[in-house]
Every structure is written in C-alpha cells, then in structure tokens.
mmCIF file of C-alpha atoms and ligand atoms in Angstrom:
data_model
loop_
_atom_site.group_PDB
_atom_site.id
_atom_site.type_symbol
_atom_site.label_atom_id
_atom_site.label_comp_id
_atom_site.label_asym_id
_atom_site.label_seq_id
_atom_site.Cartn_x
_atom_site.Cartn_y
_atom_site.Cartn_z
ATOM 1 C CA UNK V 1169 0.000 0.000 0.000
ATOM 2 C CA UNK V 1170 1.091 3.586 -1.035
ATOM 3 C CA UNK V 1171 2.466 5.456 2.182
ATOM 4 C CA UNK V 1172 0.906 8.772 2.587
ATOM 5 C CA UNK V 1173 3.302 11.549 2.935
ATOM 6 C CA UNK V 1174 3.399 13.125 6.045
ATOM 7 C CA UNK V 1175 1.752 16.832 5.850
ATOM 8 C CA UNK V 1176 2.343 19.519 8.437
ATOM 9 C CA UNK V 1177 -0.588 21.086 9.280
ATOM 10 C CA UNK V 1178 -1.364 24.509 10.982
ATOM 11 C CA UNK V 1179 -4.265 25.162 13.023
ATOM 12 C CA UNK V 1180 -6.898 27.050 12.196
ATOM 13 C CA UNK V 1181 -7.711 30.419 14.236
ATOM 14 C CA UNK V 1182 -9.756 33.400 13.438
ATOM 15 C CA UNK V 1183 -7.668 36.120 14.532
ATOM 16 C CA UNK V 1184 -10.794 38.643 14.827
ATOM 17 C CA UNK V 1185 -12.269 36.391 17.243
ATOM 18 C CA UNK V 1186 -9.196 35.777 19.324
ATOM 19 C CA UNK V 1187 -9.357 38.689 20.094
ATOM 20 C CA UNK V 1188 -12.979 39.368 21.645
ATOM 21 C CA UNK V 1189 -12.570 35.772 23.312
ATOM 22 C CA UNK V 1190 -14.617 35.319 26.877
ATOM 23 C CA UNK V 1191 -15.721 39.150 26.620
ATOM 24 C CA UNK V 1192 -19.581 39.467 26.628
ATOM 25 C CA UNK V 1193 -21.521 40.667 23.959
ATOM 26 C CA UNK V 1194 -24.626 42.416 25.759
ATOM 27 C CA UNK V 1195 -28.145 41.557 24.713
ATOM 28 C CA UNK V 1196 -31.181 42.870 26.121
ATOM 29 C CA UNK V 1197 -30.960 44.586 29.419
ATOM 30 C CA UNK V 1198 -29.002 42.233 31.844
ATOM 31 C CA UNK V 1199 -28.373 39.081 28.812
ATOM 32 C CA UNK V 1200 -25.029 38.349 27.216
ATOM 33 C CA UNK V 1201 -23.065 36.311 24.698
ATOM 34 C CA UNK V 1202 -19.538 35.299 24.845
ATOM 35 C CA UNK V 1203 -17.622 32.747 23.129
ATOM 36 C CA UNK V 1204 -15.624 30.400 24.905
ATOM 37 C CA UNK V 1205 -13.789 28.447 22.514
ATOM 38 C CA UNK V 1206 -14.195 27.292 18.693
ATOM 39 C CA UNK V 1207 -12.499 24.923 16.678
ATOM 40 C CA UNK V 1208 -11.814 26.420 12.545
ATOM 41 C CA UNK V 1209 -12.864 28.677 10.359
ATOM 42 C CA UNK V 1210 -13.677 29.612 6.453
ATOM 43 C CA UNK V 1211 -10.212 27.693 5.732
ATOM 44 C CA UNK V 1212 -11.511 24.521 7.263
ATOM 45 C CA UNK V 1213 -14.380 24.946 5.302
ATOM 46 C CA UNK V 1214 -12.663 25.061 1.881
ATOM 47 C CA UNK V 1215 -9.961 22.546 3.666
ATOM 48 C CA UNK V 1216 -12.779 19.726 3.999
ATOM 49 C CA UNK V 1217 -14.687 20.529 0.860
ATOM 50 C CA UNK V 1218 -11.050 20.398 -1.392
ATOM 51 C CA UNK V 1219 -11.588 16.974 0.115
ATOM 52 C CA UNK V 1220 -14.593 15.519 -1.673
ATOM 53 C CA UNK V 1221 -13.866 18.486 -5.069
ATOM 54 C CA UNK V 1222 -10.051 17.318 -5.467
ATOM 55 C CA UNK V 1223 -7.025 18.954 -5.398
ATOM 56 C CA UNK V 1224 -8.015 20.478 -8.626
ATOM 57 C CA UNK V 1225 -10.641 23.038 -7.037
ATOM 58 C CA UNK V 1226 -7.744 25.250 -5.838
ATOM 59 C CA UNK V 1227 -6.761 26.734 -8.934
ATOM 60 C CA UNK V 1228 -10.392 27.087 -10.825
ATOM 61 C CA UNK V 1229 -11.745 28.915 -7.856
ATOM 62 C CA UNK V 1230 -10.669 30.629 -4.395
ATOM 63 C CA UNK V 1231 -11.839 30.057 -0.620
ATOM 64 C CA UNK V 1232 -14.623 33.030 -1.271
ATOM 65 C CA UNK V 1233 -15.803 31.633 -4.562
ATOM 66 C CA UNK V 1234 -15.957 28.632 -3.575
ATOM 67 C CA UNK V 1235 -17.909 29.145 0.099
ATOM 68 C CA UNK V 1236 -20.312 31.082 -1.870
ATOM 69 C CA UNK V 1237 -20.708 28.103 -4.395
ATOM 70 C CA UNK V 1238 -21.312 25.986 -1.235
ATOM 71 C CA UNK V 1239 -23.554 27.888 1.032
ATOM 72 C CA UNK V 1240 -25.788 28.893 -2.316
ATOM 73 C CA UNK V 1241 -26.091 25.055 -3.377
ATOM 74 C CA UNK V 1242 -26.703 23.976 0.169
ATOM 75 C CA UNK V 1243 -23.908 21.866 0.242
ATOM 76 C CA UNK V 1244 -23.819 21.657 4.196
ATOM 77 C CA UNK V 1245 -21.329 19.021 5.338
ATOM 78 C CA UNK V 1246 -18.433 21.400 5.068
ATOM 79 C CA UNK V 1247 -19.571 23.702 7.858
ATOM 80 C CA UNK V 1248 -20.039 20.767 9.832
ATOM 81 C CA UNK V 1249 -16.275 20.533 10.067
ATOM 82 C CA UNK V 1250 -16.438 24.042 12.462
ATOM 83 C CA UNK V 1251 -17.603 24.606 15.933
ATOM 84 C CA UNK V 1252 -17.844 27.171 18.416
ATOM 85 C CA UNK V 1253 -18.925 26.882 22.330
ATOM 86 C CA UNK V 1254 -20.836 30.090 23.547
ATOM 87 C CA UNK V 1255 -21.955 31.154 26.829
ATOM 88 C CA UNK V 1256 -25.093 32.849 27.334
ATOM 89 C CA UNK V 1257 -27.386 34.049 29.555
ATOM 90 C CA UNK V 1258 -31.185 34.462 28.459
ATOM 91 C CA UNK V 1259 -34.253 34.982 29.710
ATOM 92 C CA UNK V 1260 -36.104 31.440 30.293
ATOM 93 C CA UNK V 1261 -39.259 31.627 27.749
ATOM 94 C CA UNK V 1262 -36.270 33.066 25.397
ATOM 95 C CA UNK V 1263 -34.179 29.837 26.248
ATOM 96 C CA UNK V 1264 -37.374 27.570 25.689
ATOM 97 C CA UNK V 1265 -37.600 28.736 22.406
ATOM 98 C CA UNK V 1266 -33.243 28.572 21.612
ATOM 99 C CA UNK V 1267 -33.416 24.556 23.135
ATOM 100 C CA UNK V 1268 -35.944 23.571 20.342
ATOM 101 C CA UNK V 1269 -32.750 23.503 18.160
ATOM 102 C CA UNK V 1270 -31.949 19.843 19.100
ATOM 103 C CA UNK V 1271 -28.419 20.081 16.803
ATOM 104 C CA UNK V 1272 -26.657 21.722 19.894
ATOM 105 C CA UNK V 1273 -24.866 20.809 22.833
ATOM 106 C CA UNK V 1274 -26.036 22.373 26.095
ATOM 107 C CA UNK V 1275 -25.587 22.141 29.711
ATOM 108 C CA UNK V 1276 -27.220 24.853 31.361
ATOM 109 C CA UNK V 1277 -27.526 26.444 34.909
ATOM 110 C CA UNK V 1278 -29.437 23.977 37.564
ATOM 111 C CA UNK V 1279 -31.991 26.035 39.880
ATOM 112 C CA UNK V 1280 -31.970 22.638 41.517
ATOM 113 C CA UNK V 1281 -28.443 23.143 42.661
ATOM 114 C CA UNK V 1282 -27.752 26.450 42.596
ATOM 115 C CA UNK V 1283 -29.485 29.867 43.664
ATOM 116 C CA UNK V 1284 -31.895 31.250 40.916
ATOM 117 C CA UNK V 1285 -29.908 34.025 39.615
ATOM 118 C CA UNK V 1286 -31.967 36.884 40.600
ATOM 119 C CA UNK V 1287 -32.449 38.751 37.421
ATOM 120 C CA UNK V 1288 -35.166 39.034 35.436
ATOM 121 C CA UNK V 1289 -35.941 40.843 32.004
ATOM 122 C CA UNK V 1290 -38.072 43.836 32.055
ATOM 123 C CA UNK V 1291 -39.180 45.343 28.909
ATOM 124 C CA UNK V 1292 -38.822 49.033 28.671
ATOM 125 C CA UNK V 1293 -42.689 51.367 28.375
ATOM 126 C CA UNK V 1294 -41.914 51.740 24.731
ATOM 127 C CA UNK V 1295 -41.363 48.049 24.238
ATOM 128 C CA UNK V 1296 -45.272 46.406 24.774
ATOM 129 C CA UNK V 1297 -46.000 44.860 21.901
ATOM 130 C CA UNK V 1298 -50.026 44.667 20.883
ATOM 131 C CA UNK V 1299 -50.783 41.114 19.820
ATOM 132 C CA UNK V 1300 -51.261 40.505 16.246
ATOM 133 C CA UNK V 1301 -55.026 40.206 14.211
ATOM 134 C CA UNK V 1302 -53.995 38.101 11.719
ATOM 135 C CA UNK V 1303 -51.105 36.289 12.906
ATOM 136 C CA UNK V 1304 -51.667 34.348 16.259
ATOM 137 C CA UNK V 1305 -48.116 33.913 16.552
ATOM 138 C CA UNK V 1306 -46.862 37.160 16.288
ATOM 139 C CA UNK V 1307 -46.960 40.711 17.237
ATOM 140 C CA UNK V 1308 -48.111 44.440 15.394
ATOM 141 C CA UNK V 1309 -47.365 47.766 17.017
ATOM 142 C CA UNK V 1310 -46.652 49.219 20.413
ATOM 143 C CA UNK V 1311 -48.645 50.403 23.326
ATOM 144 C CA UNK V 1312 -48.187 54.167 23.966
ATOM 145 C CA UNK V 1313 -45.265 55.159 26.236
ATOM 146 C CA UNK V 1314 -47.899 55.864 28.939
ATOM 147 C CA UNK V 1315 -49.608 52.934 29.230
ATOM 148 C CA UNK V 1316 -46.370 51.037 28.805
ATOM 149 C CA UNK V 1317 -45.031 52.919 31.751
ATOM 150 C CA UNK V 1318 -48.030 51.534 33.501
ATOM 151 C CA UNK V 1319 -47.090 47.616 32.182
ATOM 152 C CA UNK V 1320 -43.465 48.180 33.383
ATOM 153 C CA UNK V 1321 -44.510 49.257 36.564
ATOM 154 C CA UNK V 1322 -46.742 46.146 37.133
ATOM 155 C CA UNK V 1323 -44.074 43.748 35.785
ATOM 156 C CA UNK V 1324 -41.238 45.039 38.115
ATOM 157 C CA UNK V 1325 -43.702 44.289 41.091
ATOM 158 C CA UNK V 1326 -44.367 41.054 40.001
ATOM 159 C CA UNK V 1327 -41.195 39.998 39.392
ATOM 160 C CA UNK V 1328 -39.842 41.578 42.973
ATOM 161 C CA UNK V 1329 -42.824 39.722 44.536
ATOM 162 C CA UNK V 1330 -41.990 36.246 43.009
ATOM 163 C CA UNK V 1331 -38.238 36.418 44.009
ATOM 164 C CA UNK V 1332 -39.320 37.667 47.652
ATOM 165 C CA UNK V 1333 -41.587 34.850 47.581
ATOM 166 C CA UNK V 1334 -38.797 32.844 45.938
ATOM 167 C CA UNK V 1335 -35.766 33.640 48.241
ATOM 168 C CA UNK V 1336 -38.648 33.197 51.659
ATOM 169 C CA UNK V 1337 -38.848 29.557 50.780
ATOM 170 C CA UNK V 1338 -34.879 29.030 50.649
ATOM 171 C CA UNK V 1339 -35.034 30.699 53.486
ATOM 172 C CA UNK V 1340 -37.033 28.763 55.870
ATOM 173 C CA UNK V 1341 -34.987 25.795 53.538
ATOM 174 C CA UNK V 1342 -37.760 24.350 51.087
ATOM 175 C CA UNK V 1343 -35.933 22.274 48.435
ATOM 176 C CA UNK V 1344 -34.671 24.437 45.204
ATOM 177 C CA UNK V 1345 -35.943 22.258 42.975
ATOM 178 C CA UNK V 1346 -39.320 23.090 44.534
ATOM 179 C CA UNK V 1347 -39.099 26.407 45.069
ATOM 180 C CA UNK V 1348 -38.402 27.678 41.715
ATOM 181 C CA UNK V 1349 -41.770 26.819 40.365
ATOM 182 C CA UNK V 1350 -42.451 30.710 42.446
ATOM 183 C CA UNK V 1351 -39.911 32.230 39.457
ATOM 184 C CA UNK V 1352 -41.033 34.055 36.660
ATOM 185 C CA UNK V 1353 -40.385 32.995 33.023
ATOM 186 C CA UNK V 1354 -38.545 36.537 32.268
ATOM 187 C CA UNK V 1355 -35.628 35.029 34.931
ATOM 188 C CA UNK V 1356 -32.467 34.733 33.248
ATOM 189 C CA UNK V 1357 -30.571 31.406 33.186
ATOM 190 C CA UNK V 1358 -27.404 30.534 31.221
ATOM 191 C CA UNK V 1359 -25.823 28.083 29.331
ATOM 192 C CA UNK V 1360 -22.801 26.693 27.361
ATOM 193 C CA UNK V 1361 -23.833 25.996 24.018
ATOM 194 C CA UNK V 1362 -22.078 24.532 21.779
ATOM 195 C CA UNK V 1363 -23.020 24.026 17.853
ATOM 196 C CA UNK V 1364 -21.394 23.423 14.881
ATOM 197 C CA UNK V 1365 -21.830 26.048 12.029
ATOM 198 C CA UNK V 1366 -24.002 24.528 9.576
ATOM 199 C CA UNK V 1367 -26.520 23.658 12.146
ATOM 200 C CA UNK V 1368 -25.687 27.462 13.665
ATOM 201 C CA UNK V 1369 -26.528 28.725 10.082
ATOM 202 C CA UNK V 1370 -29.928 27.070 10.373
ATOM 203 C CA UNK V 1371 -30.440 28.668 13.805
ATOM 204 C CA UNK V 1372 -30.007 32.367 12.640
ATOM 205 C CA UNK V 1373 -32.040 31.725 9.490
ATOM 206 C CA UNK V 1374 -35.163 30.865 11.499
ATOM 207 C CA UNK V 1375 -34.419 33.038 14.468
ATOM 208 C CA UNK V 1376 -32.924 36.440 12.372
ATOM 209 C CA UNK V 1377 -36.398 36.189 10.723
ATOM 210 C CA UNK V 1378 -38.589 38.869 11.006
ATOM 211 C CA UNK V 1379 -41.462 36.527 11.934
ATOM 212 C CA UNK V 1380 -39.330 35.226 15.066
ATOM 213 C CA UNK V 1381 -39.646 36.981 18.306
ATOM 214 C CA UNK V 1382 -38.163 39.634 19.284
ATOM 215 C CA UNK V 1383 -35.836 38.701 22.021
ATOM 216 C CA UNK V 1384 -34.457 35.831 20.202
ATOM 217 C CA UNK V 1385 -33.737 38.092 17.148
ATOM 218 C CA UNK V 1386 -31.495 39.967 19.612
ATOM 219 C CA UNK V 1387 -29.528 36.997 20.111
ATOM 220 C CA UNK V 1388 -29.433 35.722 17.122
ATOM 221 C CA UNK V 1389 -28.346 38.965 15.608
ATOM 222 C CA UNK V 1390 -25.522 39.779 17.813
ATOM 223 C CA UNK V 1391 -24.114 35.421 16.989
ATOM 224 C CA UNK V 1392 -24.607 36.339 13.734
ATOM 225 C CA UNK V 1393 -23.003 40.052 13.197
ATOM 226 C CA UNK V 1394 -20.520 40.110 16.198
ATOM 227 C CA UNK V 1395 -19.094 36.826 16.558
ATOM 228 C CA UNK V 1396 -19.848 34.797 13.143
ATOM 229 C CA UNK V 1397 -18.380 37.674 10.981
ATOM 230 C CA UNK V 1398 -15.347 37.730 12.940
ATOM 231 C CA UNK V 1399 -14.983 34.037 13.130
ATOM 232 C CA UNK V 1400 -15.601 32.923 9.531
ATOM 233 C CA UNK V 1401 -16.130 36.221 7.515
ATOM 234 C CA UNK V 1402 -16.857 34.821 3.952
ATOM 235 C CA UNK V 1403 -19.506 32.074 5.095
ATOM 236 C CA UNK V 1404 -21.308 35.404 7.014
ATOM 237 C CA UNK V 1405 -20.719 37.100 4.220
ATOM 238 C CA UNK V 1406 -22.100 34.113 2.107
ATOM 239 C CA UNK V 1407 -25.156 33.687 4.429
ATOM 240 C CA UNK V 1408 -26.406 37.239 4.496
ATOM 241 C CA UNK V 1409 -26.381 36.970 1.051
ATOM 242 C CA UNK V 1410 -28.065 33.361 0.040
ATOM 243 C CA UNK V 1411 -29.980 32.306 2.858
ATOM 244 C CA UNK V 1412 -30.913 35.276 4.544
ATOM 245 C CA UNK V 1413 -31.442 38.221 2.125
ATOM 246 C CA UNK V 1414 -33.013 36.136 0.162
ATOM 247 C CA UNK V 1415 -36.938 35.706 -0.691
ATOM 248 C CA UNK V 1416 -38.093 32.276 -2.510
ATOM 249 C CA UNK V 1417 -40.465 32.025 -4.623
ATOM 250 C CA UNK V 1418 -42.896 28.907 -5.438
ATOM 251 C CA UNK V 1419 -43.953 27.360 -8.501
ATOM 252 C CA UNK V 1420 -47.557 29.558 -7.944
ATOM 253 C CA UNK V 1421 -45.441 32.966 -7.156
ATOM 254 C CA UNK V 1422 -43.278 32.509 -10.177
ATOM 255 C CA UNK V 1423 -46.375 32.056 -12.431
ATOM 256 C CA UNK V 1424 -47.894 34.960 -10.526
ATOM 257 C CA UNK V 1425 -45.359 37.390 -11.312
ATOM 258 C CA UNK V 1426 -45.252 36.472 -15.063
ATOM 259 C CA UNK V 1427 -48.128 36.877 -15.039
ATOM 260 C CA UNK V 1428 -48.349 40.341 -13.264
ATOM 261 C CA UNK V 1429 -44.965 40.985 -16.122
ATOM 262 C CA UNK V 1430 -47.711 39.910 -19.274
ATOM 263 C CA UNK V 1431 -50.152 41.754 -17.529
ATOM 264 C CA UNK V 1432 -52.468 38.665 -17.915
ATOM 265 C CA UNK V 1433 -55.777 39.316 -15.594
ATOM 266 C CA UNK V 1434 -57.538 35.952 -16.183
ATOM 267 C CA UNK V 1435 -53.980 34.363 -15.332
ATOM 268 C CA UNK V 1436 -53.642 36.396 -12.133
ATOM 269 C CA UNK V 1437 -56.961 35.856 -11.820
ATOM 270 C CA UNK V 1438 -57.104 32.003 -11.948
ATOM 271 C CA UNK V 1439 -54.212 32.240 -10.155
ATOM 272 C CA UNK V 1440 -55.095 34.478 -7.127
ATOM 273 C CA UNK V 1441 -58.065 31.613 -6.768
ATOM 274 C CA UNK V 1442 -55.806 28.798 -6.298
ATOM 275 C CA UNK V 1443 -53.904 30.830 -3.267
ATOM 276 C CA UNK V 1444 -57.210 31.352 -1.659
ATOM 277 C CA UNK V 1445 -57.688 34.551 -2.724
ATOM 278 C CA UNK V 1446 -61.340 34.847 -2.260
ATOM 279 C CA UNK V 1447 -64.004 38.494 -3.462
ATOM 280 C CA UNK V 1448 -66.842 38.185 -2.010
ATOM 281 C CA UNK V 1449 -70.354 39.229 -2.728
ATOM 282 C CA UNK V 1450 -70.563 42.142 -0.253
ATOM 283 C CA UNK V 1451 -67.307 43.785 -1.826
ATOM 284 C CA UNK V 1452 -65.670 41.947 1.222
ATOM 285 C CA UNK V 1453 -62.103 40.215 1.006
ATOM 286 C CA UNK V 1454 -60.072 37.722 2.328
ATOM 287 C CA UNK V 1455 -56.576 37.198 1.544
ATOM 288 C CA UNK V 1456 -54.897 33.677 3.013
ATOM 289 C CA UNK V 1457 -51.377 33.671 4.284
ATOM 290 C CA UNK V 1458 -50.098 32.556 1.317
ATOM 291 C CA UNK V 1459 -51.690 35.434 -0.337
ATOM 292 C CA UNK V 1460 -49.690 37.778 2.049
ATOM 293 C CA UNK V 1461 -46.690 36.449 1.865
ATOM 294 C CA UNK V 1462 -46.905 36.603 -1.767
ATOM 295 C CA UNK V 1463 -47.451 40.493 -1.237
ATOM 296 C CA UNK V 1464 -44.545 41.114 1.082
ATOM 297 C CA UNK V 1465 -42.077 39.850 -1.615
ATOM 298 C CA UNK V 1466 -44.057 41.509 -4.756
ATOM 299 C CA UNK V 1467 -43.322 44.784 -2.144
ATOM 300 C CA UNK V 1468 -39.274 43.545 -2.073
ATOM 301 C CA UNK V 1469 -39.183 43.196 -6.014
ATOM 302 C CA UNK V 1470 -41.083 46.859 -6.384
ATOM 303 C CA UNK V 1471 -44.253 44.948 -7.798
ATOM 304 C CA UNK V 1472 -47.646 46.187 -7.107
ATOM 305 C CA UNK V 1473 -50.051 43.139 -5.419
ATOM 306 C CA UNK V 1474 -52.426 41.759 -7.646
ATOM 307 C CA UNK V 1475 -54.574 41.535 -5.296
ATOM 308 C CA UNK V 1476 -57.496 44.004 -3.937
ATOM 309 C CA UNK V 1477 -57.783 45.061 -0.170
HETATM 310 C C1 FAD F 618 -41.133 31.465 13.989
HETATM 311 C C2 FAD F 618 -41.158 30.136 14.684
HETATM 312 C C3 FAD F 618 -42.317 29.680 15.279
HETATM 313 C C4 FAD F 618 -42.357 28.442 15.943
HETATM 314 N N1 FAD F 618 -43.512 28.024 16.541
HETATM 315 C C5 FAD F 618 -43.549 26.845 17.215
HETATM 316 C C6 FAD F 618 -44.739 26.385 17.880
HETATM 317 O O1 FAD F 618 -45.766 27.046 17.856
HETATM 318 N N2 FAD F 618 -44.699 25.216 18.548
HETATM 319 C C7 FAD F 618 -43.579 24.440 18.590
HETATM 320 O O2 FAD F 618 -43.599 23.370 19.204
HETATM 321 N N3 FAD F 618 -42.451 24.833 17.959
HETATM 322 C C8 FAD F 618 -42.395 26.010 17.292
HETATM 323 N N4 FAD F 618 -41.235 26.408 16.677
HETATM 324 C C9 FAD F 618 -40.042 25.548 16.773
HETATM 325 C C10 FAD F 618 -39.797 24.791 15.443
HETATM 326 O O3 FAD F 618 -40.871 23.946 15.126
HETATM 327 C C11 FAD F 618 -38.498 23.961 15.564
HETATM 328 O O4 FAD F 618 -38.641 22.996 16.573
HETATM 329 C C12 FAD F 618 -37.298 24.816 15.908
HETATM 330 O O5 FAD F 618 -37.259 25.973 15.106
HETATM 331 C C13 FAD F 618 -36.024 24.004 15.668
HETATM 332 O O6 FAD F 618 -35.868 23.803 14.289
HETATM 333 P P1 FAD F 618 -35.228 22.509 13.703
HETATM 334 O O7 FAD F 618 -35.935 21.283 14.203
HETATM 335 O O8 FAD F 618 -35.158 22.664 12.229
HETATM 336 O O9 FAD F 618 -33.738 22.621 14.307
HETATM 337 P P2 FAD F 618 -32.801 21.516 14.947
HETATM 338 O O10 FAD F 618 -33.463 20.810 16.050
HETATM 339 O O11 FAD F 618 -31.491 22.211 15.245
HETATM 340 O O12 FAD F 618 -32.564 20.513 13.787
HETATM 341 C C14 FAD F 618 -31.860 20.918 12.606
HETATM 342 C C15 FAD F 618 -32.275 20.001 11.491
HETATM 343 O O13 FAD F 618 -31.842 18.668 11.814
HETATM 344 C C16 FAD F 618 -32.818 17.740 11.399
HETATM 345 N N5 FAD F 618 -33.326 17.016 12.571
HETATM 346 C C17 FAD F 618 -33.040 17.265 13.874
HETATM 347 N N6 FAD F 618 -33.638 16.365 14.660
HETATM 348 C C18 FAD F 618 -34.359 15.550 13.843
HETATM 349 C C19 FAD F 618 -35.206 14.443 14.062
HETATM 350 N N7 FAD F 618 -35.450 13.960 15.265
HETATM 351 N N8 FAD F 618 -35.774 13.873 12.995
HETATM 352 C C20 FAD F 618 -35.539 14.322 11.750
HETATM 353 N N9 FAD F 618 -34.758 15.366 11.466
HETATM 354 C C21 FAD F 618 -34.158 15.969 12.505
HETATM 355 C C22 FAD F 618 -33.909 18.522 10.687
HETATM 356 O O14 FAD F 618 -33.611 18.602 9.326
HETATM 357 C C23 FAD F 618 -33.788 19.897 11.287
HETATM 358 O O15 FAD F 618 -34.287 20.933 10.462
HETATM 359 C C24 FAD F 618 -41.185 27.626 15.995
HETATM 360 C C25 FAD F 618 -40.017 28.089 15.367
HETATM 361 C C26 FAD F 618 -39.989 29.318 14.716
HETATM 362 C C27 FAD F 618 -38.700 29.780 14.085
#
C-alpha cells in the first residue's frame, strides 16, 4: 500500500475572534453572549470541501468563490467541520424557544443546585408589543409610552414579589428544585452551548427572521453580526447573502409574477383563486397567508399586489 506523505498542518484560528474571546456581547438589558472556545474557520471549510472536489478546485476557484458556491447550493457538510462553544445568559421563555434547536450541545444552569440568579428581564414602556389580528403567533405595534409605563410598573412588582416569595422559601430551607416553580419565566438562566456552524446557520435563518420573536432576534443577531463575521467572515458574508437576504419564490409565485410581467388578468386571476384569494359578494375580502406572503415579496421586487384590499 502507497504510504501517505506526512503533511504539516497549521491550526486554524480566526484572529478577529481571538481577540474578543470570553468578553460578553450584551443583549437585552441584563443578557449576554460570549464565546468560549471554537475549533476552525472559512479555511476549514474550503480545507474539507477540497476533500470531496479534489485537489483540482484550488486553482479554478478561491476560498470566497468557492464558500459562496457551497452555502448557495446547500452543500452543508463542510460547515459541519467548524464549531464554536458560547456562553449565554437568556431569559427562560427566550431559552425555551433557543433549546428547540436539538443540533446543539447544552448544559445549562441547575436552579436545583444552585441559587436562581436573581435577574429578570423587564421590557422598557416603549417596548409592549399589541398582539397581532392576523397572525396568532406574532406581534403588530406598540402600546403608547404611557400605558407602557403603567405595564413596566406592574411587571417590576411582580417579578420583585416572586423572588421575595422565591428567596422566603430558601429561606425557611424548602428544596430548590421546589421552590423555583415561584420564578417568573422573564428570569435569566445561562448556558454553554455549543453548535457546529451549519446547524448554527440554520439557527439564525429561522431566528434572524422577522417573523421570530423579538428577544431571540437579539440573540441571534448579535451570533450572527458580532461573533460569526469575525470568526468565519466569507460564510457570514455568504449567508447574508443566500440564505438570509433572500426571498423564494414557489412554482404559484413565479407564475404569478409572469403573469403580473404579461399583464395577464384571467392568469392572475385564476391564479389568485388557487392561493385562496377569495371576493366576495358584499365587496368583502379575504386574503390567506399565502396570499400575504406573496405580497410582502411583490413589495421587495417593487411589484404592485395583484390583489385588492
Ligand atoms: C417562527 C417560529 C415559530 C415556531 N412556533 C412553534 C410552535 O408554535 N410550537 C412548537 O412546538 N415549535 C415552534 N417552533 C419551533 C420549530 O418547530 C423547531 O422545533 C425549531 O425551530 C427548531 O428547528 P429545527 O428542528 O429545524 O432545528 P434543529 O433541532 O437544530 O434541527 C436541525 C435540522 O436537523 C434535522 N433534525 C433534527 N432532529 C431531527 C429528528 N429527530 N428527525 C428528523 N430530522 C431531525 C432537521 O432537518 C432539522 O431541520 C417555531 C419556530 C420558529 C422559528
């Protein structure tokens, strides 16, 4: 058998992140994100991809080129070769939503062990959201400042209450793990968390999106902009670009906007019908989701909607 010759390999380091290593990145009012440790970078990216292209890939294309290529085509495996270990601290209903990505490793801060730690997120009187019509899920507009004042007030007295209530029972020495069911959901925890960067790309696309909430948008915009553009600056670049600046279209929406091109109004017509577009009698319409989100990326490509409000 051949002998392979022996190669002498350096490691990988980001030198932008070296630098902001273990220092936190603030999020909200009293939540952070540091990094702890990673292992690679864009070159191991290109490194482990050169792998399955060959040798030859080097001189038709160069580590930019060919990152783009990969994040673009989905080709995912090579970001799998990177990883990064991040310590955070986040309010818990924020955290409930963050563990749903099972790709991650975590071990987080045990109220059963330790103290609760006795911060809580308050959200500022120009910061109540009013819950969304249409969407169930989401959010549209704010409260006025006064009557957020008023919401702020009334959270910081529940919150005081339940950690008065909270720190009575360790007091008189009722188990932790029992008397943290007294703590609010806005309490901060914190966690390592440790992912590997294709699975972190598919984080911040679903949590960077508009449609996620708020608080996890924080976080996942400071990952995204503060410590993935320092640690692997063409894949950011990349990602902004493909996955996340992006709007896709389905077979219906392509046909739509030909359509809307040809000006074609039984197409758009026929069309509009089969997204559950529906005119009723009365003058009355109803638009599905599909429908609206049609709309929002007509508004991104400067086309007017076909349909009437
Ligand atoms: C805007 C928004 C609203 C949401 N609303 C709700 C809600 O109302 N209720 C709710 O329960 N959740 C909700 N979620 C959570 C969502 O359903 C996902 O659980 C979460 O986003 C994690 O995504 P994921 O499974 O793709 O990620 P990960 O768990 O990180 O997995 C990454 C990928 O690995 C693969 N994978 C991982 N585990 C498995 C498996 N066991 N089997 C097959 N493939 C696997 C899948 O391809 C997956 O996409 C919401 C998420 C968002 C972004």
């Amino acid at each position: 058998m051949e002998k392979q010759k022996a190669e002498q390999l350096e490691r990988v380091s980001s030198p932008e992140l070296d630098k902001v290593l273990g220092l936190p990145f603030k999020v909200l009012d009293d939540g952070f994100v540091r990094v702890v440790d990673y292992m690679g970078g864009d070159t191991s990216i290109v490194q482990a991809a050169r792998v399955s292209y060959g040798k030859g890939t080097k001189s038709i294309t160069d580590d930019r080129t060919l990152l783009r290529y990969l994040i673009r085509n989905r080709h995912t495996s090579p970001f799998e070769m990177c990883e990064i270990k991040l310590h955070v601290r986040v309010p818990m209903d924020c955290w409930r939503q963050w563990i749903r990505h099972r790709t991650a490793n975590v071990n987080e801060y045990s109220t059963r062990y330790s103290i609760a730690i006795e911060s809580a997120y308050k959200t500022e009187p120009d910061g109540w959201c009013k819950q969304a019509l249409k969407n169930r899920q989401g959010s549209e507009g704010f409260f006025d400042e006064k009557t957020g004042a008023e919401l702020s007030k009334k959270e910081s007295e529940l919150q005081k209450a339940c950690f008065d209530e909270y720190n009575r029972k360790i007091e008189m020495g009722v188990a932790r793990e029992q008397a943290r069911k007294d703590l609010p959901l806005s309490t901060y925890t914190e966690a390592y968390w440790k992912i590997d960067l294709g699975n972190l790309l598919h984080f911040l696309e679903l949590r960077m999106e508009s449609k996620a909430q708020y608080e996890i948008r924080m976080y996942a915009d400071v990952i995204c902009d503060e410590v993935l553009k320092r640690w692997a600056p063409f894949s950011w670049e990349a990602f902004r670009d493909y996955r996340l600046e992006t709007i896709s279209l389905s077979k219906t929406d392509e046909k739509m906007i030909a359509a809307i091109v040809k000006n074609d109004p039984s197409e758009i017509d026929s069309l509009a019908k089969s997204m559950g577009y529906l005119q009723e009698k009365d003058g009355q319409v109803r638009k599905s989701r599909e429908c609206l989100e049609l709309e929002e990326k007509l508004a991104r490509l400067n086309l007017k909607s076909p349909f009437k409000n």
